[in-house]
PDB file of C-alpha atoms and ligand atoms in Angstrom:
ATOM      1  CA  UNK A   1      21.667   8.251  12.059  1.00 98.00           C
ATOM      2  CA  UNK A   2      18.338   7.697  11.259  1.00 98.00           C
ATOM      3  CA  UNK A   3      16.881   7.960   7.565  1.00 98.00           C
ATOM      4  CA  UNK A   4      13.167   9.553   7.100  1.00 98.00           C
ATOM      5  CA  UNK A   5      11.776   9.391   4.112  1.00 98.00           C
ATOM      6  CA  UNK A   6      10.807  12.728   2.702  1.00 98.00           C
ATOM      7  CA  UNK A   7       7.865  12.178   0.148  1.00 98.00           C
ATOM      8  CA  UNK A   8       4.259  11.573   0.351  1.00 98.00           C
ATOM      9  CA  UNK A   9       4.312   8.777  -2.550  1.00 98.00           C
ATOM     10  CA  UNK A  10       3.424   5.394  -1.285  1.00 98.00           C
ATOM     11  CA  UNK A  11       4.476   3.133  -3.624  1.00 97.00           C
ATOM     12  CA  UNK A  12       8.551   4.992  -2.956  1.00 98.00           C
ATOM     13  CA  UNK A  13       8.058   4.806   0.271  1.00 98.00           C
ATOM     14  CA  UNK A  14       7.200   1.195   0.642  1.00 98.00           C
ATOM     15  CA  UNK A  15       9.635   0.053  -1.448  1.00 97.00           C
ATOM     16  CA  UNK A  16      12.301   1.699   0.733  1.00 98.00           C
ATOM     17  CA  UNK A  17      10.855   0.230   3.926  1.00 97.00           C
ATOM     18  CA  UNK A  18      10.705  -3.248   2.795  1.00 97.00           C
ATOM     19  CA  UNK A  19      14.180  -2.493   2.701  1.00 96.00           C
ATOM     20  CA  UNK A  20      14.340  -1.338   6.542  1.00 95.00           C
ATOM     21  CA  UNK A  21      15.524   1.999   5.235  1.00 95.00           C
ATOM     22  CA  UNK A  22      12.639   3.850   6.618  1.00 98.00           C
ATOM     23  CA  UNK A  23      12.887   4.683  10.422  1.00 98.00           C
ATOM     24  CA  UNK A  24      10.191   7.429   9.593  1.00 98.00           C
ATOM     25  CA  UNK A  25       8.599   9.950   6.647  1.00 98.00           C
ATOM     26  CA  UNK A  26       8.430  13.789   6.655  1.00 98.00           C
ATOM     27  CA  UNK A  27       5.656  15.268   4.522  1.00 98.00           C
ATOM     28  CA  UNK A  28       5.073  19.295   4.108  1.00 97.00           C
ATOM     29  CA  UNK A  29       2.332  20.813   2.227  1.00 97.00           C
ATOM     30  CA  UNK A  30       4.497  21.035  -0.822  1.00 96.00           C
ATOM     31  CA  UNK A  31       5.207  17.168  -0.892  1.00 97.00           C
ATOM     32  CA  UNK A  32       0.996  16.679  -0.357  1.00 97.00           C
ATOM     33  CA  UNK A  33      -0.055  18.739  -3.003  1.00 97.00           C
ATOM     34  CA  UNK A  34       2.671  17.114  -5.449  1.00 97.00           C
ATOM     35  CA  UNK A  35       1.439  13.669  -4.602  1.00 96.00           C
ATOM     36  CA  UNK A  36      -2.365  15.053  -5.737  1.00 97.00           C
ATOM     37  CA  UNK A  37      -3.958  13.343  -2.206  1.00 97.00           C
ATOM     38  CA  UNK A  38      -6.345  14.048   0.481  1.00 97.00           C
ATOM     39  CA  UNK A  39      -3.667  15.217   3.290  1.00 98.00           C
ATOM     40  CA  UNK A  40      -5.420  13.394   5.972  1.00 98.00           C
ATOM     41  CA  UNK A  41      -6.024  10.067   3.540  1.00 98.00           C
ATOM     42  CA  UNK A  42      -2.871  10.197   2.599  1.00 98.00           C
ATOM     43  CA  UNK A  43      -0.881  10.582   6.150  1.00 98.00           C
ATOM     44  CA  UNK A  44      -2.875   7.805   7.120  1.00 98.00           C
ATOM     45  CA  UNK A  45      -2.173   5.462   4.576  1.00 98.00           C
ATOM     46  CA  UNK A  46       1.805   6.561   5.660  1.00 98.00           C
ATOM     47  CA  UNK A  47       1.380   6.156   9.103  1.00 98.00           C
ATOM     48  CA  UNK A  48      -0.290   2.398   8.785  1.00 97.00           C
ATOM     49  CA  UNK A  49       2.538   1.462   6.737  1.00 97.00           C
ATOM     50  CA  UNK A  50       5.529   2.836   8.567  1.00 97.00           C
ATOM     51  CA  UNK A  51       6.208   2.196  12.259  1.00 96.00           C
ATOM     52  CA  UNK A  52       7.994   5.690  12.625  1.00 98.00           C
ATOM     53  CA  UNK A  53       7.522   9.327  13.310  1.00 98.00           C
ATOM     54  CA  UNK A  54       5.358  10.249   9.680  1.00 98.00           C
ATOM     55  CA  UNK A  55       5.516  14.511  10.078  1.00 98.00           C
ATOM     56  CA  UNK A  56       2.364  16.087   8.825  1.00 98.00           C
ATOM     57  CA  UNK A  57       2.217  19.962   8.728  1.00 98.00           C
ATOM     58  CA  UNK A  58      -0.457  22.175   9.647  1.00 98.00           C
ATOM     59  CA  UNK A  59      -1.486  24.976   6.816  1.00 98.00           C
ATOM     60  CA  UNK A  60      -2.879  27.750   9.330  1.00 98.00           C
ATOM     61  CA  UNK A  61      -0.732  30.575  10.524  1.00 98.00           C
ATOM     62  CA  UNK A  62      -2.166  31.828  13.635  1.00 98.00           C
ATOM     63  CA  UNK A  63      -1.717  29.689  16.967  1.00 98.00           C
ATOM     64  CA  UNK A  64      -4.846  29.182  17.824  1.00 98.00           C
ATOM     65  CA  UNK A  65      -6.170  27.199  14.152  1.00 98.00           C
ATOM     66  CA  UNK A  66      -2.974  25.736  14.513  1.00 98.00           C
ATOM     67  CA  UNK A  67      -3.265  24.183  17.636  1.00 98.00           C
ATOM     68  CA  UNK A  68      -6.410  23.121  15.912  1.00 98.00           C
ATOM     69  CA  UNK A  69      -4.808  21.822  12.710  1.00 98.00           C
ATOM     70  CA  UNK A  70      -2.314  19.797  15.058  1.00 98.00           C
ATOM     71  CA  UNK A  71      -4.854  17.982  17.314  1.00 98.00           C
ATOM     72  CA  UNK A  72      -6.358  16.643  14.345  1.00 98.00           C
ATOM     73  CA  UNK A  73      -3.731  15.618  12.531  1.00 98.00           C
ATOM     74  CA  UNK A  74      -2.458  13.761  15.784  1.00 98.00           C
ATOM     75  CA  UNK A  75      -6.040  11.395  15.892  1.00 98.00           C
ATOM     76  CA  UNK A  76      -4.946  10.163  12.707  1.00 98.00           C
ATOM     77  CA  UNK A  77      -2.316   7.646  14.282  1.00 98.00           C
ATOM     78  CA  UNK A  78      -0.082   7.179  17.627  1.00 98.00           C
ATOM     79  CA  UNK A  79       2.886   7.889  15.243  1.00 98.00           C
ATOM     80  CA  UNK A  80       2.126  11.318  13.743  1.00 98.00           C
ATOM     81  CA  UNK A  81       4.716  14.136  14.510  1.00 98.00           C
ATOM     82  CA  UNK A  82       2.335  17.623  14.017  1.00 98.00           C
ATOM     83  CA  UNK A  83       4.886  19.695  11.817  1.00 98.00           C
ATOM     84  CA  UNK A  84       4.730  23.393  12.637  1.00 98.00           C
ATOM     85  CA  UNK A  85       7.063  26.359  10.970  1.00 98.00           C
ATOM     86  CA  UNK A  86       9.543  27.923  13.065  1.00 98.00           C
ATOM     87  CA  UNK A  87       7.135  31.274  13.854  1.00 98.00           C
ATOM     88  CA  UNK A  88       6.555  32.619  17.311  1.00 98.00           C
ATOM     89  CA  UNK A  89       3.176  31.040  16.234  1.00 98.00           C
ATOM     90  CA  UNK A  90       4.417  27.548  15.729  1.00 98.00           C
ATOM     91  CA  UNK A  91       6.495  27.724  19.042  1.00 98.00           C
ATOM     92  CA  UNK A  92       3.472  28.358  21.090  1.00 98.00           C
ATOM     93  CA  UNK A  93       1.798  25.255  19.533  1.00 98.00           C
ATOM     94  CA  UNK A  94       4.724  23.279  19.832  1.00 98.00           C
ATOM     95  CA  UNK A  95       4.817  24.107  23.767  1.00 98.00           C
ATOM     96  CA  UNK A  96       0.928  23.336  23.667  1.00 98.00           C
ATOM     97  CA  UNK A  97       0.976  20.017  22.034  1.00 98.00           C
ATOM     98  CA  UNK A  98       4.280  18.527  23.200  1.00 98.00           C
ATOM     99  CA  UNK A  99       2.996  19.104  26.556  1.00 98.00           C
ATOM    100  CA  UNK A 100      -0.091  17.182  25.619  1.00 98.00           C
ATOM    101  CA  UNK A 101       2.084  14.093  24.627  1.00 98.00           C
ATOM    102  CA  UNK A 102       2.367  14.860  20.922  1.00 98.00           C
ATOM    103  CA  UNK A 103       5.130  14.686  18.883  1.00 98.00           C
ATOM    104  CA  UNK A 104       6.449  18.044  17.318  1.00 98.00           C
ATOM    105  CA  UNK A 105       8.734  18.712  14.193  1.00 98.00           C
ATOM    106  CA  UNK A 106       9.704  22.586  14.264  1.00 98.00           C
ATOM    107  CA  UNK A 107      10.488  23.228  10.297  1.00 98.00           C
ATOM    108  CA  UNK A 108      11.893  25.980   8.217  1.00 98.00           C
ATOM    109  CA  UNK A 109      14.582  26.134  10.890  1.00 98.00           C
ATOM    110  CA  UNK A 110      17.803  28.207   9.675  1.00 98.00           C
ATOM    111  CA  UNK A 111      19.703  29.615  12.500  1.00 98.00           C
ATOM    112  CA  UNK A 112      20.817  28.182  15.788  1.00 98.00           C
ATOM    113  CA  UNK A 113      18.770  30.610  17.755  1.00 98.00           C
ATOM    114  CA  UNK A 114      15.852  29.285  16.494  1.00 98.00           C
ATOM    115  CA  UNK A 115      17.135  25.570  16.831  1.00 98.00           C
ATOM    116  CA  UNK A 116      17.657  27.018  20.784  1.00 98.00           C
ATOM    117  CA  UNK A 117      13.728  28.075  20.824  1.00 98.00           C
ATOM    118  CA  UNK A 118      12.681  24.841  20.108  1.00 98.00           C
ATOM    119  CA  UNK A 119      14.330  23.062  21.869  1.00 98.00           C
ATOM    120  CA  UNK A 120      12.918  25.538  24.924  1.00 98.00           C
ATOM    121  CA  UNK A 121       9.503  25.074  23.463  1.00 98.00           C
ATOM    122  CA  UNK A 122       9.814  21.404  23.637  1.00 98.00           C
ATOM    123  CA  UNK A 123      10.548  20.011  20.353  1.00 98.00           C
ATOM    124  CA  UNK A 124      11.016  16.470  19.634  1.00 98.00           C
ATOM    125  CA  UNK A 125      12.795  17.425  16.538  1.00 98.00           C
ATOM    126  CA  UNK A 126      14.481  20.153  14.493  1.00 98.00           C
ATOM    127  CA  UNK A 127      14.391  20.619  10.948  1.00 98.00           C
ATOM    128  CA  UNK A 128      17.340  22.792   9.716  1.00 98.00           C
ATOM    129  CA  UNK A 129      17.239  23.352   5.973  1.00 98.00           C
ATOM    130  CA  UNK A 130      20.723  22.817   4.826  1.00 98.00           C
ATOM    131  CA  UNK A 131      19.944  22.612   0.748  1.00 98.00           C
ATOM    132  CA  UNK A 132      18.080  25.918   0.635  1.00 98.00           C
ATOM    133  CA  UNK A 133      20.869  27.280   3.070  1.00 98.00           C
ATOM    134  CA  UNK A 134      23.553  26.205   0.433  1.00 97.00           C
ATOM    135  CA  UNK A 135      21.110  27.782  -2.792  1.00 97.00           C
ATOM    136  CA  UNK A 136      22.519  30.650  -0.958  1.00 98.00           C
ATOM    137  CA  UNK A 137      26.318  30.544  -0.435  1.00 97.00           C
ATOM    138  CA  UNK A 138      25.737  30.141   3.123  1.00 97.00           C
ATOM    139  CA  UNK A 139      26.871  26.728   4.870  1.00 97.00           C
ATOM    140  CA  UNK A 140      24.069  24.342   5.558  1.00 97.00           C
ATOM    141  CA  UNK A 141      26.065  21.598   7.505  1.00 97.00           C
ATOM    142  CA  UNK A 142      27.918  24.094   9.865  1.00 98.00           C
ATOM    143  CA  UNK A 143      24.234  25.187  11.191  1.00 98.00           C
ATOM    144  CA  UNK A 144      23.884  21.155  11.986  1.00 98.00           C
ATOM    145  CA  UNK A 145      26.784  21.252  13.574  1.00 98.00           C
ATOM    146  CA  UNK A 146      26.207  24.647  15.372  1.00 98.00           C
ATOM    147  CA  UNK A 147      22.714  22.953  16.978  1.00 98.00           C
ATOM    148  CA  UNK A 148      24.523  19.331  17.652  1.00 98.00           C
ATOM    149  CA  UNK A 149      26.664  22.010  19.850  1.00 98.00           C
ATOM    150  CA  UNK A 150      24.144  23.880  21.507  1.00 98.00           C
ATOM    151  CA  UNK A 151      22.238  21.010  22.334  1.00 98.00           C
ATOM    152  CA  UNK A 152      24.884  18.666  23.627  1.00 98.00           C
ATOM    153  CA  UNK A 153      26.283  21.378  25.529  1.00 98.00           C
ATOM    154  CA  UNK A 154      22.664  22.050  27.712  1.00 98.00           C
ATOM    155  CA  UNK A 155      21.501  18.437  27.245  1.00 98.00           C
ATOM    156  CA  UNK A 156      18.483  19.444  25.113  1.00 98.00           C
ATOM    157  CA  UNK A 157      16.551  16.226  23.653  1.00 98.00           C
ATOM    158  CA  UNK A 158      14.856  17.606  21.001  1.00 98.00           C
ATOM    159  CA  UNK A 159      16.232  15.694  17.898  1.00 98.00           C
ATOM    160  CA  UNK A 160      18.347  17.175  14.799  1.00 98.00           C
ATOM    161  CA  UNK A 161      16.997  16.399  12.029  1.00 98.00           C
ATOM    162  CA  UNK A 162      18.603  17.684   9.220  1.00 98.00           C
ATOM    163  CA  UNK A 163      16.218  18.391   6.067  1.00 98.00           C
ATOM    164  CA  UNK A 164      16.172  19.959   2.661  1.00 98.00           C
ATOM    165  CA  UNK A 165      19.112  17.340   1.764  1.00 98.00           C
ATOM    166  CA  UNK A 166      19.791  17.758  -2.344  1.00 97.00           C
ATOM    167  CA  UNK A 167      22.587  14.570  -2.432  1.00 97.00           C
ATOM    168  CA  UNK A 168      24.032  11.608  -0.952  1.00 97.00           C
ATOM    169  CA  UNK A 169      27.414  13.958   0.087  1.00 97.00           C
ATOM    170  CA  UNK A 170      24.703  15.538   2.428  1.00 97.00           C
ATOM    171  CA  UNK A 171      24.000  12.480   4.049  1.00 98.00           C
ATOM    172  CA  UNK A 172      27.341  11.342   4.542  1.00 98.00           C
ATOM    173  CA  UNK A 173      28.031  14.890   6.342  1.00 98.00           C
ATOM    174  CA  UNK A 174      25.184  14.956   8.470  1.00 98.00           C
ATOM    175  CA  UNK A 175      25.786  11.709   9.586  1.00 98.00           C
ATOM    176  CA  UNK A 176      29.673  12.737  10.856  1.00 98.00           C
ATOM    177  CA  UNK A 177      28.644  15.985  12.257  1.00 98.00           C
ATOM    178  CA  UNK A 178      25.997  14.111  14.378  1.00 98.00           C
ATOM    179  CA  UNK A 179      22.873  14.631  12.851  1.00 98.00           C
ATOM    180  CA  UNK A 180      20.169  12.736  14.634  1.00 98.00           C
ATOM    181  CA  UNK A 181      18.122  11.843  11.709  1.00 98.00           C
ATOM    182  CA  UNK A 182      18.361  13.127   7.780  1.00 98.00           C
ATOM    183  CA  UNK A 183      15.464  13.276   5.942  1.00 98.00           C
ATOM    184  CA  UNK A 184      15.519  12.771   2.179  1.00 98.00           C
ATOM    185  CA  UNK A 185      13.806  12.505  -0.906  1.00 98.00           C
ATOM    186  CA  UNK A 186      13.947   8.598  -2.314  1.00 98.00           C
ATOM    187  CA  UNK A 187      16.145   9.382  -5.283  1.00 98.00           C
ATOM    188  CA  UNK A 188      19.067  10.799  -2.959  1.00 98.00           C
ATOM    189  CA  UNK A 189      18.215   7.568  -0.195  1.00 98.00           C
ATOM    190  CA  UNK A 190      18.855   5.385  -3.429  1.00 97.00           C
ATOM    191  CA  UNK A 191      21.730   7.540  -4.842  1.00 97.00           C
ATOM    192  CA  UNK A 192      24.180   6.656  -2.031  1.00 98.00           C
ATOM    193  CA  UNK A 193      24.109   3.217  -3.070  1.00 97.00           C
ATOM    194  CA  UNK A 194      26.248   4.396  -6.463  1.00 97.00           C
ATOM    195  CA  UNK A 195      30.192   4.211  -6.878  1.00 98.00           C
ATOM    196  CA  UNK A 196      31.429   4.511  -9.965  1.00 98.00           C
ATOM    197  CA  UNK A 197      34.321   1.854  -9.398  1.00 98.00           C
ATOM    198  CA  UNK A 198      31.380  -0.320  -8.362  1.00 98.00           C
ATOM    199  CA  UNK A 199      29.986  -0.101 -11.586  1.00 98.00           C
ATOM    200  CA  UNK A 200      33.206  -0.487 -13.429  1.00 98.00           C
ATOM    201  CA  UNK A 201      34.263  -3.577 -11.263  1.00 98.00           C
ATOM    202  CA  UNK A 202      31.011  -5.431 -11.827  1.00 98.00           C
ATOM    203  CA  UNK A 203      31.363  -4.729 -15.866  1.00 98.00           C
ATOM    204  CA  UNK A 204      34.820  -6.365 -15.472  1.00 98.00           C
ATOM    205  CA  UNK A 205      33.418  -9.382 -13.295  1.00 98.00           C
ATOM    206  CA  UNK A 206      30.755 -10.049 -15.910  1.00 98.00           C
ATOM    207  CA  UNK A 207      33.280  -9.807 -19.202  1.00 98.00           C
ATOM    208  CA  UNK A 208      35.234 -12.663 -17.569  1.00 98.00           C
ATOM    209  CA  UNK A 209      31.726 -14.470 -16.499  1.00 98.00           C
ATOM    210  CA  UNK A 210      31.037 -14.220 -20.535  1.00 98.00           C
ATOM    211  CA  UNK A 211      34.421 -15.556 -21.173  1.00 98.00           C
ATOM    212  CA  UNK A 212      34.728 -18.213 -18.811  1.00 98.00           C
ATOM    213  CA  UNK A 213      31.311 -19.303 -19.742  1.00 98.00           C
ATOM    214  CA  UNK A 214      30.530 -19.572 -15.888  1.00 98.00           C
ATOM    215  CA  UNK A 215      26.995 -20.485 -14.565  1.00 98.00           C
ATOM    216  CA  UNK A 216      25.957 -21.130 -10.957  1.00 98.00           C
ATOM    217  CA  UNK A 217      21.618 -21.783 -11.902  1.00 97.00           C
TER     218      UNK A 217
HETATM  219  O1  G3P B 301      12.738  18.304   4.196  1.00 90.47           O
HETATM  220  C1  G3P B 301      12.351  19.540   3.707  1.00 90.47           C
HETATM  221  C2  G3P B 301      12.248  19.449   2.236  1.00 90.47           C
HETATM  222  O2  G3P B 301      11.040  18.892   1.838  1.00 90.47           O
HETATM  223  C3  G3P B 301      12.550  20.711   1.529  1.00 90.47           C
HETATM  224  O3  G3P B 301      13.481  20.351   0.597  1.00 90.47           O
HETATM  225  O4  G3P B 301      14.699  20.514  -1.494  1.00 90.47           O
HETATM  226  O5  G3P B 301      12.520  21.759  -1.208  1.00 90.47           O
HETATM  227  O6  G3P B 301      14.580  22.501  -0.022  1.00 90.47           O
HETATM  228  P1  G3P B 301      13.822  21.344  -0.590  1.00 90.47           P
END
């Protein structure tokens, strides 16, 4: 599975690809106004640092300013995915720009029907929301695994990527049900390094290091 990064900070996202964590970054408008930068500076200074797919999301609503939105934010680099939302208007500027070569991420995705639409439309990937899915009692992972379904069953390319992931338990789910790529915030990318009997091992490994007086440098 691959891991995107979902942030527009640049000093978090380094520091997790200098790590080869980072096989690509998501960014909505939410993420871009939180960071307090110039969208297209910003996506820029992303896409020059990471090799990946970096998602940038157009703000217009209608198809046509879309379309728009999306062929600019494309000029900013070879790797830019245009983000749209999962509208009948963001379908007919996926079909537009994937079939100009561009990379599309279809977003706010949160039934398999619209997963299938995508997919039709010409997606390279799929973001299904599986946190704000689970906010309401309904089951996140089983619309993953609904889509991996679909998809395998008509040989549809576009990617799965699951989004909206709140933990590292979401990670280790997506990546069994056969998510393509997750996308998460830093803090849950960092959070699946943590084991509680990792912690408590070490603590014993360092009382006996104290004891034994043991030095290596
Ligand atoms: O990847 C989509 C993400 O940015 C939304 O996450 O936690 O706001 O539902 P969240």
């Amino acid at each position: 599975m691959k891991f995107f990064v979902d942030t527009a900070e640049i000093d978090q996202i380094k520091e997790l690809n200098d790590l080869g964590m980072v096989d690509g970054v998501t960014t909505n408008p939410s993420l871009i106004a939180k960071s307090g930068r110039d969208i297209l500076e910003v996506t820029k200074e992303i896409c020059d640092l990471v090799d990946g797919p970096v998602s940038a999301e157009v703000v217009a609503l209608d198809a046509d300013t879309m379309l728009a939105e999306g062929r600019k934010l494309a000029k900013i680099a070879d790797n830019i995915a245009v983000k749209v939302p999962l509208t009948w208007a963001g379908l007919q500027t996926c079909k537009a720009l994937s079939d100009e070569g561009v990379m599309v991420n279809v977003t706010l995705c949160f039934s398999a029907n619209q997963a299938l639409l995508a997919a039709k439309a010409g997606a390279t990937f799929i973001s299904p929301f599986i946190g704000r899915l689970d906010d309401l009692n309904l089951d996140g992972m089983e619309l993953i695994g609904d889509i991996r379904t679909i998809y395998d069953n008509y040989g549809f390319e576009t990617q799965i990527l699951a989004a909206s992931i709140r933990s590292a338990n979401h990670m280790k789910d997506a990546a069994l049900i056969g998510a393509d790529v997750a996308t998460a915030p830093p803090a849950v990318i960092k959070a699946m390094a943590n084991h509680v009997l990792t912690d408590k091992g070490l603590a014993g490994f360092m009382a006996d290091v104290e004891k034994a007086g043991i030095k290596i440098l």
